[in-house]
């Protein structure tokens, strides 16, 4: 079978990628892939016990952190289709992790709340990730948290930063 890289126009069999002028940038891209793989591995294992995936993780996380979150706001954060969210949300509601209630002023509004079971799952999913982050920051030294936060913030498109930081910085 032919090497796929050799068959791709503008790409050599050696794996050179056009547009990546600096090998160090390419190294960071790969490190980000590996870091993400390991960062989600523990939660993935927990989620698999329930037959859930990463979309379930994101929903449980944001709903647990934002009690009474409107479905429309969750759609904005996750940037997924209503159809995708509906399937995941239905499973989480049916399994008792999330509650959906009508809004007080607008009964058509759907507000989301994590149940006690949902809050416990959110904590269980966050714990190994928190340990992983804490260990990395400890190994890097006292200034590392601020630097990591700045780095991650600057990876977010500039126009999306205020919204992202609004969610991150709430107490």
Short mmCIF file of C-alpha atoms in Angstrom, two decimals:
data_model
loop_
_atom_site.label_atom_id
_atom_site.label_comp_id
_atom_site.label_asym_id
_atom_site.label_seq_id
_atom_site.Cartn_x
_atom_site.Cartn_y
_atom_site.Cartn_z
CA UNK A 1 0.00 0.00 0.00
CA UNK A 2 1.36 3.45 -0.89
CA UNK A 3 2.35 5.91 1.79
CA UNK A 4 -0.57 8.36 2.15
CA UNK A 5 1.80 11.26 2.85
CA UNK A 6 3.55 10.62 -0.47
CA UNK A 7 0.21 10.74 -2.27
CA UNK A 8 -0.86 14.05 -0.75
CA UNK A 9 0.02 17.03 -2.98
CA UNK A 10 2.52 19.38 -1.33
CA UNK A 11 3.56 16.86 1.30
CA UNK A 12 6.61 14.66 1.29
CA UNK A 13 6.83 11.08 2.50
CA UNK A 14 9.11 12.37 5.28
CA UNK A 15 6.13 14.13 6.85
CA UNK A 16 7.12 17.74 6.18
CA UNK A 17 4.09 19.96 6.55
CA UNK A 18 3.82 23.07 4.42
CA UNK A 19 3.08 26.21 6.35
CA UNK A 20 4.76 25.06 9.54
CA UNK A 21 7.92 27.11 9.20
CA UNK A 22 9.28 26.58 12.68
CA UNK A 23 9.92 23.03 13.91
CA UNK A 24 9.48 24.23 17.50
CA UNK A 25 5.90 25.28 16.70
CA UNK A 26 5.23 21.85 15.25
CA UNK A 27 6.67 20.32 18.42
CA UNK A 28 4.25 22.40 20.52
CA UNK A 29 1.34 21.28 18.35
CA UNK A 30 2.27 17.66 18.93
CA UNK A 31 2.79 18.22 22.67
CA UNK A 32 -0.67 19.77 22.84
CA UNK A 33 -2.16 16.68 21.17
CA UNK A 34 -0.35 14.36 23.60
CA UNK A 35 -1.22 16.50 26.62
CA UNK A 36 -4.89 16.54 25.64
CA UNK A 37 -4.88 12.77 25.09
CA UNK A 38 -3.56 12.16 28.59
CA UNK A 39 -5.62 14.96 30.17
CA UNK A 40 -8.89 13.34 29.05
CA UNK A 41 -7.84 9.72 29.60
CA UNK A 42 -8.95 9.44 33.25
CA UNK A 43 -12.34 11.10 32.69
CA UNK A 44 -12.82 8.97 29.56
CA UNK A 45 -12.42 5.85 31.69
CA UNK A 46 -14.98 7.11 34.23
CA UNK A 47 -17.41 8.15 31.48
CA UNK A 48 -17.16 4.77 29.78
CA UNK A 49 -18.67 3.12 32.89
CA UNK A 50 -21.89 5.00 32.11
CA UNK A 51 -21.70 4.62 28.35
CA UNK A 52 -20.94 8.33 28.07
CA UNK A 53 -18.41 10.23 25.99
CA UNK A 54 -16.64 13.58 26.01
CA UNK A 55 -19.76 15.52 25.01
CA UNK A 56 -21.42 14.25 28.20
CA UNK A 57 -18.37 15.41 30.16
CA UNK A 58 -18.59 18.93 28.78
CA UNK A 59 -22.32 19.18 29.46
CA UNK A 60 -22.02 17.88 33.04
CA UNK A 61 -19.06 20.20 33.69
CA UNK A 62 -20.72 23.40 32.51
CA UNK A 63 -24.14 22.64 33.99
CA UNK A 64 -22.62 21.74 37.37
CA UNK A 65 -20.60 24.97 37.34
CA UNK A 66 -23.57 27.09 36.19
CA UNK A 67 -26.79 26.03 37.95
CA UNK A 68 -29.83 27.28 36.05
CA UNK A 69 -27.92 27.62 32.79
CA UNK A 70 -30.25 28.09 29.83
CA UNK A 71 -29.94 25.51 27.07
CA UNK A 72 -29.25 28.34 24.61
CA UNK A 73 -26.19 29.44 26.63
CA UNK A 74 -24.87 25.88 26.75
CA UNK A 75 -25.23 25.67 22.97
CA UNK A 76 -23.21 28.89 22.66
CA UNK A 77 -20.43 27.57 24.89
CA UNK A 78 -20.15 24.14 23.32
CA UNK A 79 -20.78 25.26 19.75
CA UNK A 80 -22.60 22.09 18.86
CA UNK A 81 -25.90 21.60 17.09
CA UNK A 82 -29.21 21.45 18.93
CA UNK A 83 -29.54 17.90 17.66
CA UNK A 84 -26.21 16.82 19.15
CA UNK A 85 -26.97 18.48 22.47
CA UNK A 86 -30.50 17.03 22.56
CA UNK A 87 -29.21 13.46 22.39
CA UNK A 88 -26.56 13.97 25.08
CA UNK A 89 -28.88 15.98 27.31
CA UNK A 90 -31.66 13.40 27.01
CA UNK A 91 -29.28 10.66 28.19
CA UNK A 92 -28.05 12.75 31.12
CA UNK A 93 -31.61 13.64 32.13
CA UNK A 94 -32.89 10.08 31.74
CA UNK A 95 -29.99 8.76 33.86
CA UNK A 96 -30.60 11.34 36.61
CA UNK A 97 -27.49 13.51 36.20
CA UNK A 98 -29.20 16.66 34.90
CA UNK A 99 -32.59 18.25 35.58
CA UNK A 100 -34.36 20.52 33.12
CA UNK A 101 -36.82 23.10 34.45
CA UNK A 102 -38.83 25.86 32.80
CA UNK A 103 -37.74 29.46 33.40
CA UNK A 104 -39.51 31.47 36.09
CA UNK A 105 -40.38 34.38 33.82
CA UNK A 106 -40.44 32.63 30.46
CA UNK A 107 -41.86 29.13 30.78
CA UNK A 108 -40.53 28.28 27.30
CA UNK A 109 -36.97 28.75 28.52
CA UNK A 110 -35.25 25.51 29.53
CA UNK A 111 -32.91 25.84 32.50
CA UNK A 112 -30.42 23.12 33.38
CA UNK A 113 -29.34 21.96 36.83
CA UNK A 114 -26.99 19.19 37.90
CA UNK A 115 -28.58 16.78 40.34
CA UNK A 116 -26.59 15.50 43.33
CA UNK A 117 -25.63 12.56 41.12
CA UNK A 118 -24.54 14.98 38.38
CA UNK A 119 -22.51 17.10 40.79
CA UNK A 120 -20.77 13.99 42.07
CA UNK A 121 -19.95 12.90 38.51
CA UNK A 122 -18.60 16.38 37.69
CA UNK A 123 -16.33 16.22 40.78
CA UNK A 124 -15.19 12.69 39.92
CA UNK A 125 -14.30 13.78 36.39
CA UNK A 126 -12.50 16.95 37.51
CA UNK A 127 -10.45 15.33 40.28
CA UNK A 128 -7.86 13.48 38.16
CA UNK A 129 -7.58 16.47 35.84
CA UNK A 130 -7.05 18.79 38.80
CA UNK A 131 -4.35 16.49 40.17
CA UNK A 132 -2.62 16.38 36.77
CA UNK A 133 -2.65 20.18 36.47
CA UNK A 134 -1.51 20.71 40.06
CA UNK A 135 1.40 18.31 39.59
CA UNK A 136 2.50 20.00 36.37
CA UNK A 137 2.29 23.47 37.92
CA UNK A 138 4.20 22.32 41.00
CA UNK A 139 6.97 20.91 38.82
CA UNK A 140 7.21 24.16 36.87
CA UNK A 141 7.42 26.53 39.82
CA UNK A 142 5.60 29.48 41.38
CA UNK A 143 4.98 31.58 38.26
CA UNK A 144 3.67 28.68 36.20
CA UNK A 145 -0.04 29.07 36.95
CA UNK A 146 -0.16 32.65 35.65
CA UNK A 147 1.91 31.70 32.60
CA UNK A 148 -0.22 28.65 31.83
CA UNK A 149 -3.40 30.71 32.20
CA UNK A 150 -2.04 33.43 29.90
CA UNK A 151 -0.90 30.86 27.33
CA UNK A 152 -4.26 29.06 27.26
CA UNK A 153 -6.16 32.35 27.19
CA UNK A 154 -4.17 33.47 24.16
CA UNK A 155 -4.95 30.22 22.34
CA UNK A 156 -8.60 31.28 22.37
CA UNK A 157 -9.61 33.48 19.43
CA UNK A 158 -9.36 37.09 20.58
CA UNK A 159 -13.02 37.77 19.83
CA UNK A 160 -14.06 34.80 22.02
CA UNK A 161 -11.84 35.56 25.02
CA UNK A 162 -14.24 37.83 26.94
CA UNK A 163 -17.00 35.19 26.84
CA UNK A 164 -14.62 32.38 27.81
CA UNK A 165 -13.09 34.38 30.66
CA UNK A 166 -16.59 35.32 31.90
CA UNK A 167 -17.21 31.61 32.48
CA UNK A 168 -13.75 30.87 33.84
CA UNK A 169 -13.58 33.81 36.24
CA UNK A 170 -16.96 33.46 37.89
CA UNK A 171 -16.92 32.39 41.51
#
